[in-house]
XYZ file of C-alpha atoms in Angstrom:
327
model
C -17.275 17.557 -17.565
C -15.329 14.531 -15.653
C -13.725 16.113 -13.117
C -10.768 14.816 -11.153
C -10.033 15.835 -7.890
C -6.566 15.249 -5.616
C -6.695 15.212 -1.651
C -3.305 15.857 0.219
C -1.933 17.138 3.179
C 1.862 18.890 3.685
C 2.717 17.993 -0.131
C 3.942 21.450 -2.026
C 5.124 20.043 -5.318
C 3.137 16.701 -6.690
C -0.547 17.836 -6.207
C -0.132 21.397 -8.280
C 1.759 19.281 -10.477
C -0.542 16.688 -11.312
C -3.585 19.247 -11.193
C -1.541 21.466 -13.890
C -0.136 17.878 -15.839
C -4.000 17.058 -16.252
C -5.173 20.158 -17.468
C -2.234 20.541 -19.372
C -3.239 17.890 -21.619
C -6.396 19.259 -22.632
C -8.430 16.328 -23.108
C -12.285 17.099 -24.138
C -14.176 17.081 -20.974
C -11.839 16.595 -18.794
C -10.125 18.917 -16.055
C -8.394 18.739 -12.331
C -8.495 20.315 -9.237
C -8.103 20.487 -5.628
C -10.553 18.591 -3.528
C -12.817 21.121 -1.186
C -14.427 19.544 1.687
C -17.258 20.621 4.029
C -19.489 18.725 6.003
C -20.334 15.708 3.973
C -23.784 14.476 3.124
C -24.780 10.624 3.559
C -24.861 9.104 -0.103
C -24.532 12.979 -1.578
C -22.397 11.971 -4.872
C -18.768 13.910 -4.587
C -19.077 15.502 -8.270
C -15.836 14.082 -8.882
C -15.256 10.965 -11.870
C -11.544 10.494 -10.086
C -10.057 11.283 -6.613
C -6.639 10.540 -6.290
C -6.237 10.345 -2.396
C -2.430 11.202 -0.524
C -4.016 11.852 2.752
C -6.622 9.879 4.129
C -4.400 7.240 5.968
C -4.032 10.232 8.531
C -7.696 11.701 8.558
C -10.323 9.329 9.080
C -12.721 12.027 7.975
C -11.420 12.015 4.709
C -11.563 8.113 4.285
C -14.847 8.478 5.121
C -15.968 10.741 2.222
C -13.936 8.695 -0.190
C -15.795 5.433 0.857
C -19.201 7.559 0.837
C -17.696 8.528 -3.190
C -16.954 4.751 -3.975
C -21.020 4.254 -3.347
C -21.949 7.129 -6.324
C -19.561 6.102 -8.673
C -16.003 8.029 -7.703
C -13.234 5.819 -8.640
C -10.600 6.228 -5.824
C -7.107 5.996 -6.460
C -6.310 4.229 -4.372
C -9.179 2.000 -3.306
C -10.662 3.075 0.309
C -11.575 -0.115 1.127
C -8.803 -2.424 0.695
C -6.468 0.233 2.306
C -8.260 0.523 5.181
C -8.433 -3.270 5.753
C -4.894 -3.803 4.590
C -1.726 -4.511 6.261
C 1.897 -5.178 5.839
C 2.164 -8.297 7.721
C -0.846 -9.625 5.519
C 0.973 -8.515 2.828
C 4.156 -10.333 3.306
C 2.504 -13.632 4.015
C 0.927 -12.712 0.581
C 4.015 -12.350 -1.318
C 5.139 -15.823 -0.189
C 2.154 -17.404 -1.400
C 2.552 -15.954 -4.818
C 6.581 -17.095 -5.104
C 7.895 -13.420 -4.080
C 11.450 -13.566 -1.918
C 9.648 -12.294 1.478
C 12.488 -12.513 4.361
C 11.630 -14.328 7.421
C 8.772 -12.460 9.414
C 6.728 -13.150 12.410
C 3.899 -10.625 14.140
C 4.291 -10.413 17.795
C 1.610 -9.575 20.759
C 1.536 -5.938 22.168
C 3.951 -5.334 24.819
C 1.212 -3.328 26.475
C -2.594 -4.135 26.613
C -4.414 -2.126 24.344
C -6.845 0.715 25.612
C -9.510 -0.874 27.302
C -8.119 -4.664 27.322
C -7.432 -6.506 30.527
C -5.182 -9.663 31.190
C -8.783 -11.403 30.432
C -9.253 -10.482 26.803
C -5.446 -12.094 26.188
C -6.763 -15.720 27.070
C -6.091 -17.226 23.737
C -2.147 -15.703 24.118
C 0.541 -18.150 25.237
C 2.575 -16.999 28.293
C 5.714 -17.063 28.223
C 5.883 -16.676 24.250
C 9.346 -18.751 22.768
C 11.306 -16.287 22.179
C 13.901 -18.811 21.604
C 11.927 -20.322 18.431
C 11.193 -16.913 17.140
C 14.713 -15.639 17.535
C 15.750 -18.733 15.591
C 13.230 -18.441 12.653
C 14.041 -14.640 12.183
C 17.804 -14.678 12.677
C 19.561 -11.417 13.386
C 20.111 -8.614 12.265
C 16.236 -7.866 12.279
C 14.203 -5.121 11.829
C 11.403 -4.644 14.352
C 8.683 -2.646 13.185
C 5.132 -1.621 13.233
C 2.894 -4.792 11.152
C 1.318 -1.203 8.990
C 2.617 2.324 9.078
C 5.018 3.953 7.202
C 7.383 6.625 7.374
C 9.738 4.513 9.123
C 8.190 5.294 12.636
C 9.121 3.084 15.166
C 11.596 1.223 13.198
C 14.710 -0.473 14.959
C 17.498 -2.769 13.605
C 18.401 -5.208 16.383
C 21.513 -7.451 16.748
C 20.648 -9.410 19.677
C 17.765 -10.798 21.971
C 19.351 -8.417 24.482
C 18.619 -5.479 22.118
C 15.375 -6.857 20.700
C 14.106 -6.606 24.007
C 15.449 -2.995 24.952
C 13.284 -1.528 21.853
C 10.556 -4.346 22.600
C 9.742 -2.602 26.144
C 9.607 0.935 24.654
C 6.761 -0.570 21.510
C 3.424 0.226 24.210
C 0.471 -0.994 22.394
C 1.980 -0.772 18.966
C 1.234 -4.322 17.066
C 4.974 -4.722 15.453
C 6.610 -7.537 13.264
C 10.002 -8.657 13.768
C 11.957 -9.386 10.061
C 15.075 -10.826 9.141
C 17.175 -8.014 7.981
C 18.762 -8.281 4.667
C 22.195 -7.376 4.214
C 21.800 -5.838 1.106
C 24.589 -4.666 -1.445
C 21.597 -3.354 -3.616
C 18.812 -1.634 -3.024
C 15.284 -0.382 -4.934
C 12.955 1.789 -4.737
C 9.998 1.371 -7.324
C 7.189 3.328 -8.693
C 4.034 1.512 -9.785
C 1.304 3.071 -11.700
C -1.775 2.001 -13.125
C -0.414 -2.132 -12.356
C 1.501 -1.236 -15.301
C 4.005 1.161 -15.267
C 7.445 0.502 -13.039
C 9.889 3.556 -12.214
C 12.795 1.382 -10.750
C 14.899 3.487 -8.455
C 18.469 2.822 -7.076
C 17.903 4.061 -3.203
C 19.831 3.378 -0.382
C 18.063 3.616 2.935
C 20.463 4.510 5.368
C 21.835 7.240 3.724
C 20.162 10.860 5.136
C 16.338 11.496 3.898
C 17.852 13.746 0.984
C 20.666 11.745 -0.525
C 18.658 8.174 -0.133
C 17.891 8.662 -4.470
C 20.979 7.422 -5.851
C 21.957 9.847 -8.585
C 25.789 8.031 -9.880
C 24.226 4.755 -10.846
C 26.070 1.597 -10.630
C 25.762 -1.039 -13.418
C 23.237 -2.908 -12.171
C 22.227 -6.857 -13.652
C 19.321 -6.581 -16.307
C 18.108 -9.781 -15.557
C 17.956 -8.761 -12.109
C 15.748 -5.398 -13.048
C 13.638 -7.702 -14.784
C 12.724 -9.846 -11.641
C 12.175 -6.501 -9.713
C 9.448 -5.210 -12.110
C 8.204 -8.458 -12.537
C 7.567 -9.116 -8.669
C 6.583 -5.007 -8.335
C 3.423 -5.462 -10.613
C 2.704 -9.301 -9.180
C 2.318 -7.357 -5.740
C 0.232 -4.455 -6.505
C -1.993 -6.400 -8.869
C -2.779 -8.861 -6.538
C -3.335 -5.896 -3.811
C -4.991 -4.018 -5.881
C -2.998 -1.057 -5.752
C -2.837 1.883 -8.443
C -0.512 3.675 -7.178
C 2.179 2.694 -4.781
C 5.840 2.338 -4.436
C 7.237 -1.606 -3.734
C 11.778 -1.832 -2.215
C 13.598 -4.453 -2.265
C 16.889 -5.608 -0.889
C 19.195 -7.496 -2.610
C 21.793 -10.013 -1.205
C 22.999 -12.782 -3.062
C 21.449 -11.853 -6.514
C 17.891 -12.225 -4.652
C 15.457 -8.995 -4.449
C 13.709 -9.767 -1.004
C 10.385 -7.035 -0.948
C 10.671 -5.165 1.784
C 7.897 -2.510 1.683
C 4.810 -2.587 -0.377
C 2.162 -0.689 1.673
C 2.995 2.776 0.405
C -0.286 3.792 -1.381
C 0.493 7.170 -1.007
C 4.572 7.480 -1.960
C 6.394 9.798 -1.041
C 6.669 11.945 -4.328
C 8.034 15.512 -3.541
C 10.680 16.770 -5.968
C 12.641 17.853 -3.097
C 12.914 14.712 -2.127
C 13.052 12.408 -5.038
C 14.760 14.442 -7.467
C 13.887 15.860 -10.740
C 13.646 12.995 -12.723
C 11.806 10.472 -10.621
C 9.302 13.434 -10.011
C 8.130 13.997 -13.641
C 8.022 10.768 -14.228
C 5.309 10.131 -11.519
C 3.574 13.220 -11.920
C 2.997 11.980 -15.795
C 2.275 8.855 -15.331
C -0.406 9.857 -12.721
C -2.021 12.036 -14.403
C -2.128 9.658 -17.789
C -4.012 6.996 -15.747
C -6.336 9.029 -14.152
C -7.313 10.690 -17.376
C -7.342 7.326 -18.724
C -9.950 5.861 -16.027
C -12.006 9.454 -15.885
C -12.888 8.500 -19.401
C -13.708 4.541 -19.292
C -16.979 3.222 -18.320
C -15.288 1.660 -14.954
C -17.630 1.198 -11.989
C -15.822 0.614 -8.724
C -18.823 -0.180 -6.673
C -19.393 -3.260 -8.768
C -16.196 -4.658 -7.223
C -18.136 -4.669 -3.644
C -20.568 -6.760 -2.131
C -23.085 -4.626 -1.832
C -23.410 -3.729 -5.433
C -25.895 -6.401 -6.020
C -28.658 -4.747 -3.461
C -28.037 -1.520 -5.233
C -29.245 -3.015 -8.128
C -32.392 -3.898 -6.870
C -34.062 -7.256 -7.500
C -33.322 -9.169 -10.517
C -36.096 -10.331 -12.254
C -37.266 -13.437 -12.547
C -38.819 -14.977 -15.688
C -41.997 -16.866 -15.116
C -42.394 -20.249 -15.149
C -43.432 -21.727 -18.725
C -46.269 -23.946 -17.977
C -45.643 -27.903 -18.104
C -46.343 -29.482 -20.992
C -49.669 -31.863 -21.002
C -48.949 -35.513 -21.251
C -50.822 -37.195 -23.647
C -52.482 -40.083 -21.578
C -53.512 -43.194 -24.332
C -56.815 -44.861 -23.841
């Protein structure tokens, strides 16, 4: 039996949804369930072909055990490794590379020292920064927020250097990003599954947490959609991510990506509505069915793969041929 396993936290709808999606399909040798924990043996093998992970960005003991799965085989979704190393500022100097409308952003120095730093271990920082130049690259409006998080903690939208500053002082040791902000007319909110699938969303950001899913849609420019999907599944391909959500803002006909470090989306049906909901909880479940049954092994991705594998054989040398020497 492959079985897959889901970890979450405060979610009520999407894991019993997926777990009962899975099941419901009633593919040979294949079923779902809720992950159970205890203490956690070094290089024990989880029992699990597929973990689809909502919670470990908040529980380090839980990324732990997912990493400790990755070594026996597990494939995680999404990848504990590249989550844990990722973040959003990489991310959007990422995007730029690869052609994706990424609005002005720069990462800025802690306003506070971080627990256990001095004046001493800022040597290499430049004092007084140029606020000037930075103020002029970003242009305002601008968003200052945390450079990885989510949730939109700590988030402000500042219309002056006098205002910057006010929200600046309050940061502590927070590392935060300051980004254009994009006076958008349109706005999306995407589901990607698999690096395939796109579930593009009309969402509007400002409007309370319950009414952000835009349910009277507007006409909205196919060519347009096109570029959204297209850019959605350049980001989380070249991320790496299998599941994730990717917004963008649009002003003048141009989606700028916003947010693409959501690798575990917000996916309740409370909150995302009836439609968006079974469409994610399907499309979940199809892919993780689909990789419980392939022959994928994610540890070969990682550097240490090769040691696992043990020495590689070397053929022995064929002897040199004799020279025939005339007289």
């Amino acid at each position: 039996m492959k079985k897959i396993g889901i970890m979450f936290g405060m979610e009520n709808t999407f894991p019993a949804a997926f777990v009962e999606k899975v099941n419901g399909m009633k593919v040979d040798g294949v079923s779902a369930e809720f992950v159970k924990l205890g203490g956690v043996k070094m290089a024990d093998p989880s029992g699990y072909r597929v973990i689809v992970d909502r919670i470990s960005q908040d529980i380090p003991f839980y990324r732990a055990y997912l990493k400790n799965a990755v070594l026996n085989g597990t494939i995680v979704i999404n990848n504990p490794f590249w989550w844990t190393a990722d973040d959003k500022f990489f991310n959007y100097a990422l995007a730029s590379e690869m052609g994706v409308a990424i609005p002005p952003t720069v990462i800025l120095p802690h306003h506070k020292h971080p627990e256990g730093t001095t004046d001493q271990s800022m040597r290499n920082l430049i004092f007084p920064l140029n606020w000037d130049e930075i103020f002029e690259y970003v242009g305002f409006p601008a968003f200052l927020k945390p450079y990885s998080g989510g949730g939109w903690k700590n988030v402000f939208k500042v219309h002056s250097p006098e205002e910057f500053f006010h929200y600046y002082n309050q940061t502590g040791d927070l590392c935060m990003t300051l980004q254009h902000g994009v006076e958008f007319k349109e706005y999306f909110r995407c589901y990607v599954v698999g690096q395939e699938k796109v579930h593009i969303m009309h969402y509007d950001p400002r409007a309370p947490h319950h009414e952000r899913y835009v349910k009277n849609l507007p006409p909205t420019d196919p060519k347009l959609l096109e570029r959204v999907e297209k850019d959605a599944l350049t980001l989380c391909r070249a991320l790496g991510y299998d599941l994730n959500t990717v917004e963008f803002a649009v002003e003048d006909g141009i989606p700028y990506a916003i947010d693409f470090l959501n690798p575990a989306p917000d996916a309740e049906v409370t909150s995302v509505g009836q439609a968006n909901f079974e469409w994610v909880v399907n499309a979940v479940a199809e892919m993780a069915v689909k990789r419980a049954l392939s022959d994928e092994n994610p540890a070969q991705e990682l550097r240490w793969a090769a040691f696992l594998a043990g020495p590689v054989a070397v053929p022995a040398a064929k002897p040199a041929a004799k020279k025939r020497v005339r007289a």
